[in-house]
């Protein structure tokens, strides 16, 4: 019986069932917001290779295996998948293939059944190996870039710490845990690489270590960047560059960039910019920093409901951007301190978020002031918050 022909005929069915299985599997959360095409990726090429191999007479002939899984691994790394999700993808692919061919396989001879099952398993295993190899390479590339960024920041960070003794102990505390994790897991990864084997299990363990290094490295780099941004402002090193700015387009672009964060919580993000000013004179980069921080903060502290961004012209030659959420809110006693560096709202039943640096709103308030504006807060605990940045239509030096 020609199982390769049967597989070729059922490829589209297998692909559709596999994509459905991936979307419904709660252990593959990274696929939730991907399109049909993005989930499918290079898997059709893997199935084509399987058809080719099944048509061969030699059981060990898997030379026609294309590089589809190699590309698949790199793309999954860019999409934010973790190793367990990729392994789960291929487990589902193997299951769907055997389910689709089960009735036909049972009609073959024992030799045909064993040969076909061995070849399918071999191809899926080879696909996993190639996928993990490219995934590791992509993660190592990101790790090298992260290491370079941290190195470039190190000298500047050392100088700033020396010049700002007031926050030295607090900053050292914030840096201690992610930095310790980076050093520990990097050392473990390097030691494992020295005795690297070809077993997928070992590769999977290494991938978990890389993920931890990258996650903590990103958190550390975010903190460092915030410290540098705040310090540049305090030192008067930020120079504004005025230009007519399409505020509506700027806000739309930021919302598009942050949409996956909101989608991960099923938050509705609403933009109302119909009354926005017609290209006011401002610094688009600093304005982008302000709006990005306000929206990301709203998403971070809102577990359900809506985030609304409004932009409109006000009286007295002013215009405003308001970001409202239905989040945890801020108690009255904390509202006066919310724009202070390193201040983070917490309580016994609601500790501050681990990825919060306590610098985002401090940076926002200073950039708003740099653009000759003011920022206001209206908030109620367990109801939500509204941050409103008000700017002049005519910029005066």
mmCIF file of C-alpha atoms in Angstrom:
data_model
loop_
_atom_site.group_PDB
_atom_site.id
_atom_site.type_symbol
_atom_site.label_atom_id
_atom_site.label_comp_id
_atom_site.label_asym_id
_atom_site.label_seq_id
_atom_site.Cartn_x
_atom_site.Cartn_y
_atom_site.Cartn_z
ATOM 1 C CA UNK A 1 0.000 0.000 0.000
ATOM 2 C CA UNK A 2 1.340 3.453 -0.924
ATOM 3 C CA UNK A 3 1.065 5.376 2.330
ATOM 4 C CA UNK A 4 2.952 8.313 0.827
ATOM 5 C CA UNK A 5 0.076 8.903 -1.601
ATOM 6 C CA UNK A 6 -2.458 8.648 1.229
ATOM 7 C CA UNK A 7 -0.493 11.188 3.252
ATOM 8 C CA UNK A 8 -0.285 13.537 0.261
ATOM 9 C CA UNK A 9 -4.051 13.369 -0.214
ATOM 10 C CA UNK A 10 -4.726 14.090 3.453
ATOM 11 C CA UNK A 11 -2.095 16.825 3.942
ATOM 12 C CA UNK A 12 -4.606 19.690 3.955
ATOM 13 C CA UNK A 13 -6.874 17.863 6.412
ATOM 14 C CA UNK A 14 -3.931 17.090 8.684
ATOM 15 C CA UNK A 15 -2.767 20.703 8.528
ATOM 16 C CA UNK A 16 -6.200 22.109 9.411
ATOM 17 C CA UNK A 17 -6.661 19.673 12.299
ATOM 18 C CA UNK A 18 -3.164 20.396 13.591
ATOM 19 C CA UNK A 19 -3.676 24.170 13.556
ATOM 20 C CA UNK A 20 -6.999 23.720 15.369
ATOM 21 C CA UNK A 21 -5.321 21.485 17.954
ATOM 22 C CA UNK A 22 -2.529 24.043 18.494
ATOM 23 C CA UNK A 23 -5.031 26.872 18.950
ATOM 24 C CA UNK A 24 -7.127 24.864 21.432
ATOM 25 C CA UNK A 25 -4.157 23.614 23.457
ATOM 26 C CA UNK A 26 -3.829 25.777 26.589
ATOM 27 C CA UNK A 27 -0.176 24.776 26.874
ATOM 28 C CA UNK A 28 0.637 26.741 23.689
ATOM 29 C CA UNK A 29 -0.447 30.229 24.760
ATOM 30 C CA UNK A 30 1.956 31.978 22.358
ATOM 31 C CA UNK A 31 -0.198 30.873 19.409
ATOM 32 C CA UNK A 32 -3.343 32.554 20.738
ATOM 33 C CA UNK A 33 -2.855 35.846 18.902
ATOM 34 C CA UNK A 34 -1.191 34.488 15.752
ATOM 35 C CA UNK A 35 -2.950 34.343 12.405
ATOM 36 C CA UNK A 36 -3.683 31.066 10.613
ATOM 37 C CA UNK A 37 -0.693 31.644 8.326
ATOM 38 C CA UNK A 38 1.657 32.418 11.224
ATOM 39 C CA UNK A 39 0.687 29.249 13.087
ATOM 40 C CA UNK A 40 1.011 27.162 9.919
ATOM 41 C CA UNK A 41 4.470 28.566 9.120
ATOM 42 C CA UNK A 42 6.719 25.900 7.459
ATOM 43 C CA UNK A 43 4.834 22.802 8.665
ATOM 44 C CA UNK A 44 3.421 22.130 5.132
ATOM 45 C CA UNK A 45 7.020 21.670 3.937
ATOM 46 C CA UNK A 46 7.622 19.150 6.718
ATOM 47 C CA UNK A 47 4.595 17.169 5.541
ATOM 48 C CA UNK A 48 5.815 17.311 1.926
ATOM 49 C CA UNK A 49 9.170 15.926 3.046
ATOM 50 C CA UNK A 50 7.362 13.158 4.895
ATOM 51 C CA UNK A 51 5.494 12.226 1.705
ATOM 52 C CA UNK A 52 8.793 12.049 -0.165
ATOM 53 C CA UNK A 53 10.484 9.883 2.453
ATOM 54 C CA UNK A 54 7.539 7.481 2.697
ATOM 55 C CA UNK A 55 7.802 6.881 -1.046
ATOM 56 C CA UNK A 56 11.426 5.677 -0.719
ATOM 57 C CA UNK A 57 12.359 2.016 -0.490
ATOM 58 C CA UNK A 58 15.060 2.454 2.163
ATOM 59 C CA UNK A 59 13.911 2.818 5.775
ATOM 60 C CA UNK A 60 16.773 5.133 6.718
ATOM 61 C CA UNK A 61 16.414 7.473 3.739
ATOM 62 C CA UNK A 62 15.556 10.838 5.324
ATOM 63 C CA UNK A 63 17.948 12.898 3.196
ATOM 64 C CA UNK A 64 15.040 14.654 1.496
ATOM 65 C CA UNK A 65 14.149 16.339 4.793
ATOM 66 C CA UNK A 66 14.002 20.034 3.950
ATOM 67 C CA UNK A 67 15.181 22.878 6.136
ATOM 68 C CA UNK A 68 11.615 23.851 6.962
ATOM 69 C CA UNK A 69 11.917 23.013 10.641
ATOM 70 C CA UNK A 70 15.147 24.986 10.878
ATOM 71 C CA UNK A 71 13.294 28.070 9.676
ATOM 72 C CA UNK A 72 10.322 27.161 11.873
ATOM 73 C CA UNK A 73 12.483 27.234 15.005
ATOM 74 C CA UNK A 74 13.908 30.675 14.237
ATOM 75 C CA UNK A 75 10.449 32.096 13.550
ATOM 76 C CA UNK A 76 8.997 30.570 16.726
ATOM 77 C CA UNK A 77 11.840 32.193 18.690
ATOM 78 C CA UNK A 78 10.951 35.582 17.193
ATOM 79 C CA UNK A 79 7.264 34.982 17.995
ATOM 80 C CA UNK A 80 8.077 34.417 21.667
ATOM 81 C CA UNK A 81 7.399 30.679 21.937
ATOM 82 C CA UNK A 82 9.150 28.801 24.722
ATOM 83 C CA UNK A 83 10.714 25.344 24.207
ATOM 84 C CA UNK A 84 7.834 23.492 25.864
ATOM 85 C CA UNK A 85 5.360 25.063 23.433
ATOM 86 C CA UNK A 86 7.430 24.019 20.405
ATOM 87 C CA UNK A 87 7.781 20.465 21.726
ATOM 88 C CA UNK A 88 4.023 20.411 22.262
ATOM 89 C CA UNK A 89 3.451 21.568 18.661
ATOM 90 C CA UNK A 90 5.352 18.606 17.266
ATOM 91 C CA UNK A 91 3.689 16.187 19.696
ATOM 92 C CA UNK A 92 0.326 17.344 18.346
ATOM 93 C CA UNK A 93 1.571 17.025 14.757
ATOM 94 C CA UNK A 94 2.628 13.425 15.344
ATOM 95 C CA UNK A 95 -0.737 12.635 16.970
ATOM 96 C CA UNK A 96 -2.783 14.229 14.182
ATOM 97 C CA UNK A 97 -0.803 12.414 11.464
ATOM 98 C CA UNK A 98 -1.297 8.984 13.046
ATOM 99 C CA UNK A 99 -4.993 9.716 13.698
ATOM 100 C CA UNK A 100 -5.471 10.635 10.034
ATOM 101 C CA UNK A 101 -3.664 7.544 8.733
ATOM 102 C CA UNK A 102 -4.743 5.028 11.367
ATOM 103 C CA UNK A 103 -7.555 3.391 9.385
ATOM 104 C CA UNK A 104 -5.378 3.083 6.244
ATOM 105 C CA UNK A 105 -2.347 1.826 8.186
ATOM 106 C CA UNK A 106 -4.383 -1.006 9.688
ATOM 107 C CA UNK A 107 -5.162 -2.248 6.156
ATOM 108 C CA UNK A 108 -1.462 -2.664 5.341
ATOM 109 C CA UNK A 109 0.838 -5.565 6.079
ATOM 110 C CA UNK A 110 2.741 -5.637 9.400
ATOM 111 C CA UNK A 111 5.975 -4.800 7.541
ATOM 112 C CA UNK A 112 4.358 -1.829 5.804
ATOM 113 C CA UNK A 113 2.853 -0.560 9.044
ATOM 114 C CA UNK A 114 6.134 -0.805 10.985
ATOM 115 C CA UNK A 115 8.135 0.813 8.167
ATOM 116 C CA UNK A 116 5.698 3.704 7.792
ATOM 117 C CA UNK A 117 5.428 4.349 11.521
ATOM 118 C CA UNK A 118 9.204 4.285 11.919
ATOM 119 C CA UNK A 119 9.696 6.722 9.059
ATOM 120 C CA UNK A 120 7.032 9.127 10.331
ATOM 121 C CA UNK A 121 8.588 9.046 13.801
ATOM 122 C CA UNK A 122 12.062 9.559 12.341
ATOM 123 C CA UNK A 123 10.971 12.565 10.313
ATOM 124 C CA UNK A 124 9.154 14.194 13.228
ATOM 125 C CA UNK A 125 12.181 13.607 15.476
ATOM 126 C CA UNK A 126 14.467 15.098 12.826
ATOM 127 C CA UNK A 127 12.113 18.064 12.484
ATOM 128 C CA UNK A 128 12.213 18.632 16.256
ATOM 129 C CA UNK A 129 16.004 18.446 16.299
ATOM 130 C CA UNK A 130 16.367 20.941 13.443
ATOM 131 C CA UNK A 131 13.755 23.224 14.961
ATOM 132 C CA UNK A 132 15.442 23.281 18.365
ATOM 133 C CA UNK A 133 18.833 23.871 16.746
ATOM 134 C CA UNK A 134 17.670 27.018 14.971
ATOM 135 C CA UNK A 135 15.709 28.073 18.076
ATOM 136 C CA UNK A 136 18.899 27.852 20.148
ATOM 137 C CA UNK A 137 20.850 29.804 17.538
ATOM 138 C CA UNK A 138 18.223 32.570 17.487
ATOM 139 C CA UNK A 139 18.195 32.750 21.280
ATOM 140 C CA UNK A 140 22.010 32.817 21.380
ATOM 141 C CA UNK A 141 21.993 35.662 18.858
ATOM 142 C CA UNK A 142 19.598 37.601 21.072
ATOM 143 C CA UNK A 143 21.713 36.730 24.114
ATOM 144 C CA UNK A 144 24.835 38.130 22.422
ATOM 145 C CA UNK A 145 22.985 41.344 21.548
ATOM 146 C CA UNK A 146 21.756 41.603 25.124
ATOM 147 C CA UNK A 147 25.267 41.041 26.443
ATOM 148 C CA UNK A 148 26.598 43.778 24.159
ATOM 149 C CA UNK A 149 23.898 46.211 25.328
ATOM 150 C CA UNK A 150 24.624 45.449 28.971
ATOM 151 C CA UNK A 151 28.331 45.945 28.390
ATOM 152 C CA UNK A 152 27.780 49.293 26.687
ATOM 153 C CA UNK A 153 25.572 50.436 29.562
ATOM 154 C CA UNK A 154 27.895 49.232 32.302
ATOM 155 C CA UNK A 155 30.327 52.147 32.301
ATOM 156 C CA UNK A 156 27.542 54.734 32.152
ATOM 157 C CA UNK A 157 25.610 52.950 34.902
ATOM 158 C CA UNK A 158 28.697 52.853 37.148
ATOM 159 C CA UNK A 159 29.198 56.586 36.712
ATOM 160 C CA UNK A 160 25.561 57.319 37.486
ATOM 161 C CA UNK A 161 25.564 55.159 40.611
ATOM 162 C CA UNK A 162 28.639 56.993 41.871
ATOM 163 C CA UNK A 163 26.954 60.335 41.242
ATOM 164 C CA UNK A 164 23.631 59.355 42.828
ATOM 165 C CA UNK A 165 24.458 57.800 46.188
ATOM 166 C CA UNK A 166 20.935 58.477 47.479
ATOM 167 C CA UNK A 167 19.483 55.621 45.428
ATOM 168 C CA UNK A 168 22.543 53.366 45.467
ATOM 169 C CA UNK A 169 21.263 50.768 47.946
ATOM 170 C CA UNK A 170 17.803 50.606 46.365
ATOM 171 C CA UNK A 171 19.215 50.331 42.850
ATOM 172 C CA UNK A 172 21.675 47.649 43.965
ATOM 173 C CA UNK A 173 18.763 45.683 45.431
ATOM 174 C CA UNK A 174 16.822 45.901 42.154
ATOM 175 C CA UNK A 175 19.858 44.767 40.146
ATOM 176 C CA UNK A 176 20.896 41.972 42.484
ATOM 177 C CA UNK A 177 18.343 39.266 41.712
ATOM 178 C CA UNK A 178 18.189 39.415 37.887
ATOM 179 C CA UNK A 179 21.955 39.861 37.697
ATOM 180 C CA UNK A 180 22.564 36.870 39.968
ATOM 181 C CA UNK A 181 20.207 34.803 37.820
ATOM 182 C CA UNK A 182 21.965 35.864 34.615
ATOM 183 C CA UNK A 183 25.376 34.943 36.006
ATOM 184 C CA UNK A 184 24.193 31.625 37.457
ATOM 185 C CA UNK A 185 22.281 30.378 34.448
ATOM 186 C CA UNK A 186 24.933 31.614 32.017
ATOM 187 C CA UNK A 187 27.565 29.638 33.923
ATOM 188 C CA UNK A 188 25.342 26.551 33.996
ATOM 189 C CA UNK A 189 24.627 26.855 30.271
ATOM 190 C CA UNK A 190 28.314 27.202 29.385
ATOM 191 C CA UNK A 191 29.252 24.179 31.492
ATOM 192 C CA UNK A 192 26.547 22.100 29.820
ATOM 193 C CA UNK A 193 27.676 23.219 26.376
ATOM 194 C CA UNK A 194 31.151 21.835 27.097
ATOM 195 C CA UNK A 195 29.698 18.370 27.470
ATOM 196 C CA UNK A 196 26.987 18.821 24.836
ATOM 197 C CA UNK A 197 25.365 15.747 23.382
ATOM 198 C CA UNK A 198 23.019 15.249 20.473
ATOM 199 C CA UNK A 199 20.121 14.197 22.683
ATOM 200 C CA UNK A 200 17.027 16.365 22.351
ATOM 201 C CA UNK A 201 16.451 16.155 26.097
ATOM 202 C CA UNK A 202 19.756 17.902 26.762
ATOM 203 C CA UNK A 203 18.980 20.569 24.168
ATOM 204 C CA UNK A 204 15.616 21.159 25.793
ATOM 205 C CA UNK A 205 17.271 21.675 29.201
ATOM 206 C CA UNK A 206 19.713 24.171 27.692
ATOM 207 C CA UNK A 207 16.838 26.044 26.092
ATOM 208 C CA UNK A 208 15.136 26.477 29.466
ATOM 209 C CA UNK A 209 18.322 27.970 30.893
ATOM 210 C CA UNK A 210 18.659 30.366 27.947
ATOM 211 C CA UNK A 211 15.042 31.467 28.404
ATOM 212 C CA UNK A 212 15.692 32.316 32.050
ATOM 213 C CA UNK A 213 18.849 34.230 31.158
ATOM 214 C CA UNK A 214 17.044 36.240 28.484
ATOM 215 C CA UNK A 215 14.006 36.945 30.661
ATOM 216 C CA UNK A 216 16.116 38.271 33.516
ATOM 217 C CA UNK A 217 18.417 40.081 31.115
ATOM 218 C CA UNK A 218 15.506 41.906 29.506
ATOM 219 C CA UNK A 219 14.219 42.930 32.945
ATOM 220 C CA UNK A 220 17.661 44.193 33.934
ATOM 221 C CA UNK A 221 18.119 46.085 30.689
ATOM 222 C CA UNK A 222 14.676 47.694 31.089
ATOM 223 C CA UNK A 223 15.649 48.893 34.554
ATOM 224 C CA UNK A 224 18.997 50.226 33.339
ATOM 225 C CA UNK A 225 17.395 52.070 30.436
ATOM 226 C CA UNK A 226 14.885 53.700 32.783
ATOM 227 C CA UNK A 227 17.665 54.760 35.159
ATOM 228 C CA UNK A 228 19.655 56.231 32.280
ATOM 229 C CA UNK A 229 16.624 58.076 30.902
ATOM 230 C CA UNK A 230 15.829 59.611 34.289
ATOM 231 C CA UNK A 231 19.457 60.541 34.896
ATOM 232 C CA UNK A 232 19.773 62.193 31.484
ATOM 233 C CA UNK A 233 16.782 64.356 32.324
ATOM 234 C CA UNK A 234 18.140 65.293 35.755
ATOM 235 C CA UNK A 235 21.462 66.213 34.133
ATOM 236 C CA UNK A 236 19.721 68.375 31.511
ATOM 237 C CA UNK A 237 21.029 66.218 28.681
ATOM 238 C CA UNK A 238 17.700 65.701 26.881
ATOM 239 C CA UNK A 239 17.326 68.153 24.004
ATOM 240 C CA UNK A 240 13.905 68.525 22.462
ATOM 241 C CA UNK A 241 13.448 68.643 18.696
ATOM 242 C CA UNK A 242 10.211 70.313 17.690
ATOM 243 C CA UNK A 243 8.316 69.350 14.557
ATOM 244 C CA UNK A 244 4.677 69.161 13.412
ATOM 245 C CA UNK A 245 3.468 65.800 14.713
ATOM 246 C CA UNK A 246 0.542 63.642 13.638
ATOM 247 C CA UNK A 247 -0.632 62.762 17.135
ATOM 248 C CA UNK A 248 -3.451 60.490 15.951
ATOM 249 C CA UNK A 249 -1.053 58.365 13.915
ATOM 250 C CA UNK A 250 1.490 58.305 16.758
ATOM 251 C CA UNK A 251 -1.108 56.994 19.218
ATOM 252 C CA UNK A 252 -2.393 54.396 16.733
ATOM 253 C CA UNK A 253 1.147 53.095 16.191
ATOM 254 C CA UNK A 254 1.769 52.788 19.934
ATOM 255 C CA UNK A 255 -1.536 50.972 20.474
ATOM 256 C CA UNK A 256 -0.703 48.570 17.669
ATOM 257 C CA UNK A 257 2.680 47.867 19.275
ATOM 258 C CA UNK A 258 1.149 47.269 22.728
ATOM 259 C CA UNK A 259 -1.954 45.418 21.505
ATOM 260 C CA UNK A 260 -0.498 41.933 22.228
ATOM 261 C CA UNK A 261 -0.033 42.902 25.898
ATOM 262 C CA UNK A 262 -3.674 43.890 26.156
ATOM 263 C CA UNK A 263 -4.829 40.871 24.186
ATOM 264 C CA UNK A 264 -3.005 38.610 26.624
ATOM 265 C CA UNK A 265 -5.411 39.854 29.311
ATOM 266 C CA UNK A 266 -8.434 40.132 26.998
ATOM 267 C CA UNK A 267 -8.477 43.878 27.559
ATOM 268 C CA UNK A 268 -10.330 46.148 25.162
ATOM 269 C CA UNK A 269 -8.186 49.075 24.001
ATOM 270 C CA UNK A 270 -10.257 52.013 22.738
ATOM 271 C CA UNK A 271 -8.774 55.014 20.898
ATOM 272 C CA UNK A 272 -10.745 58.251 20.585
ATOM 273 C CA UNK A 273 -8.710 60.824 18.686
ATOM 274 C CA UNK A 274 -11.380 62.422 16.503
ATOM 275 C CA UNK A 275 -10.862 65.752 18.273
ATOM 276 C CA UNK A 276 -7.072 65.598 18.296
ATOM 277 C CA UNK A 277 -5.156 68.749 17.261
ATOM 278 C CA UNK A 278 -3.964 69.032 13.666
ATOM 279 C CA UNK A 279 -0.224 68.292 13.845
ATOM 280 C CA UNK A 280 0.788 70.319 16.913
ATOM 281 C CA UNK A 281 4.415 71.417 17.296
ATOM 282 C CA UNK A 282 6.091 69.021 19.730
ATOM 283 C CA UNK A 283 8.909 66.489 20.098
ATOM 284 C CA UNK A 284 7.468 63.292 18.633
ATOM 285 C CA UNK A 285 10.050 61.003 20.255
ATOM 286 C CA UNK A 286 9.498 62.340 23.777
ATOM 287 C CA UNK A 287 5.730 62.334 23.244
ATOM 288 C CA UNK A 288 5.952 58.706 22.152
ATOM 289 C CA UNK A 289 7.847 57.888 25.358
ATOM 290 C CA UNK A 290 5.126 59.544 27.417
ATOM 291 C CA UNK A 291 2.199 57.805 25.726
ATOM 292 C CA UNK A 292 3.931 54.408 25.630
ATOM 293 C CA UNK A 293 4.627 54.517 29.354
ATOM 294 C CA UNK A 294 1.083 55.584 30.219
ATOM 295 C CA UNK A 295 -0.603 52.909 28.086
ATOM 296 C CA UNK A 296 1.747 50.087 29.129
ATOM 297 C CA UNK A 297 1.223 51.072 32.774
ATOM 298 C CA UNK A 298 -2.546 51.003 32.293
ATOM 299 C CA UNK A 299 -2.351 47.520 30.770
ATOM 300 C CA UNK A 300 0.044 46.273 33.439
ATOM 301 C CA UNK A 301 -2.227 47.266 36.313
ATOM 302 C CA UNK A 302 -5.544 46.274 34.709
ATOM 303 C CA UNK A 303 -6.649 42.650 34.919
ATOM 304 C CA UNK A 304 -9.973 43.031 33.121
ATOM 305 C CA UNK A 305 -12.034 45.668 31.380
ATOM 306 C CA UNK A 306 -10.950 48.528 29.172
ATOM 307 C CA UNK A 307 -8.096 50.933 28.485
ATOM 308 C CA UNK A 308 -9.235 54.157 26.787
ATOM 309 C CA UNK A 309 -6.918 56.658 25.094
ATOM 310 C CA UNK A 310 -8.413 60.061 24.310
ATOM 311 C CA UNK A 311 -6.837 63.053 22.596
ATOM 312 C CA UNK A 312 -8.561 66.399 22.128
ATOM 313 C CA UNK A 313 -8.095 70.153 21.868
ATOM 314 C CA UNK A 314 -8.922 72.121 25.020
ATOM 315 C CA UNK A 315 -9.688 75.764 25.645
ATOM 316 C CA UNK A 316 -6.943 78.354 26.266
ATOM 317 C CA UNK A 317 -4.740 77.062 23.427
ATOM 318 C CA UNK A 318 -4.117 73.681 25.002
ATOM 319 C CA UNK A 319 -4.520 70.047 24.032
ATOM 320 C CA UNK A 320 -4.499 66.839 26.060
ATOM 321 C CA UNK A 321 -3.919 63.093 25.974
ATOM 322 C CA UNK A 322 -5.805 61.062 28.600
ATOM 323 C CA UNK A 323 -5.265 57.361 29.356
ATOM 324 C CA UNK A 324 -7.991 55.721 31.455
ATOM 325 C CA UNK A 325 -8.168 52.176 32.765
ATOM 326 C CA UNK A 326 -10.398 49.942 34.863
ATOM 327 C CA UNK A 327 -7.484 48.694 36.914
ATOM 328 C CA UNK A 328 -6.494 48.471 40.562
ATOM 329 C CA UNK A 329 -6.514 52.228 41.127
ATOM 330 C CA UNK A 330 -4.320 54.290 43.433
ATOM 331 C CA UNK A 331 -5.185 55.188 47.021
ATOM 332 C CA UNK A 332 -5.382 58.940 47.847
ATOM 333 C CA UNK A 333 -2.415 58.721 50.237
ATOM 334 C CA UNK A 334 -0.215 57.386 47.421
ATOM 335 C CA UNK A 335 -1.266 59.741 44.639
ATOM 336 C CA UNK A 336 1.073 62.547 45.727
ATOM 337 C CA UNK A 337 4.082 60.204 45.486
ATOM 338 C CA UNK A 338 3.176 58.340 42.320
ATOM 339 C CA UNK A 339 5.478 60.460 40.141
ATOM 340 C CA UNK A 340 8.482 60.103 42.456
ATOM 341 C CA UNK A 341 11.378 57.889 41.300
ATOM 342 C CA UNK A 342 11.347 54.307 42.611
ATOM 343 C CA UNK A 343 7.932 54.685 44.251
ATOM 344 C CA UNK A 344 5.649 51.723 43.632
ATOM 345 C CA UNK A 345 2.192 51.213 45.049
ATOM 346 C CA UNK A 346 1.841 48.023 47.063
ATOM 347 C CA UNK A 347 -0.126 46.592 49.952
ATOM 348 C CA UNK A 348 -0.284 43.407 51.974
ATOM 349 C CA UNK A 349 -2.804 41.852 49.584
ATOM 350 C CA UNK A 350 -1.488 43.467 46.396
ATOM 351 C CA UNK A 351 2.318 43.632 46.135
ATOM 352 C CA UNK A 352 3.866 45.635 43.333
ATOM 353 C CA UNK A 353 4.485 43.833 40.075
ATOM 354 C CA UNK A 354 7.908 42.174 39.716
ATOM 355 C CA UNK A 355 8.623 43.811 36.330
ATOM 356 C CA UNK A 356 7.867 47.307 37.639
ATOM 357 C CA UNK A 357 10.889 49.582 38.114
ATOM 358 C CA UNK A 358 9.073 52.444 39.807
ATOM 359 C CA UNK A 359 10.550 54.798 37.203
ATOM 360 C CA UNK A 360 7.970 54.852 34.391
ATOM 361 C CA UNK A 361 5.709 57.563 35.797
ATOM 362 C CA UNK A 362 8.687 59.535 37.092
ATOM 363 C CA UNK A 363 10.027 59.638 33.532
ATOM 364 C CA UNK A 364 6.582 60.560 32.187
ATOM 365 C CA UNK A 365 6.169 63.516 34.551
ATOM 366 C CA UNK A 366 9.598 64.882 33.686
ATOM 367 C CA UNK A 367 9.123 64.527 29.943
ATOM 368 C CA UNK A 368 5.728 66.206 30.167
ATOM 369 C CA UNK A 369 7.375 69.084 32.006
ATOM 370 C CA UNK A 370 10.105 69.195 29.339
ATOM 371 C CA UNK A 371 7.374 69.702 26.723
ATOM 372 C CA UNK A 372 5.968 72.597 28.795
ATOM 373 C CA UNK A 373 3.003 70.536 29.940
ATOM 374 C CA UNK A 374 1.459 69.209 33.126
ATOM 375 C CA UNK A 375 0.105 65.826 34.130
ATOM 376 C CA UNK A 376 -2.895 65.117 36.349
ATOM 377 C CA UNK A 377 -4.219 61.993 38.012
ATOM 378 C CA UNK A 378 -7.740 60.978 38.983
ATOM 379 C CA UNK A 379 -7.970 57.542 40.573
ATOM 380 C CA UNK A 380 -10.090 55.353 42.819
ATOM 381 C CA UNK A 381 -9.034 52.026 44.295
ATOM 382 C CA UNK A 382 -10.578 49.014 42.500
ATOM 383 C CA UNK A 383 -12.286 51.351 40.004
ATOM 384 C CA UNK A 384 -9.446 52.636 37.853
ATOM 385 C CA UNK A 385 -7.195 55.578 37.029
ATOM 386 C CA UNK A 386 -7.017 58.374 34.481
ATOM 387 C CA UNK A 387 -3.729 60.089 33.690
ATOM 388 C CA UNK A 388 -4.110 63.304 31.680
ATOM 389 C CA UNK A 389 -1.136 65.063 30.068
ATOM 390 C CA UNK A 390 -1.932 68.641 28.975
ATOM 391 C CA UNK A 391 0.295 70.531 26.521
ATOM 392 C CA UNK A 392 0.270 74.025 25.010
ATOM 393 C CA UNK A 393 -0.668 74.367 21.334
ATOM 394 C CA UNK A 394 1.962 77.065 20.956
ATOM 395 C CA UNK A 395 5.350 76.000 22.230
ATOM 396 C CA UNK A 396 7.377 78.713 23.982
ATOM 397 C CA UNK A 397 11.026 78.395 24.941
#
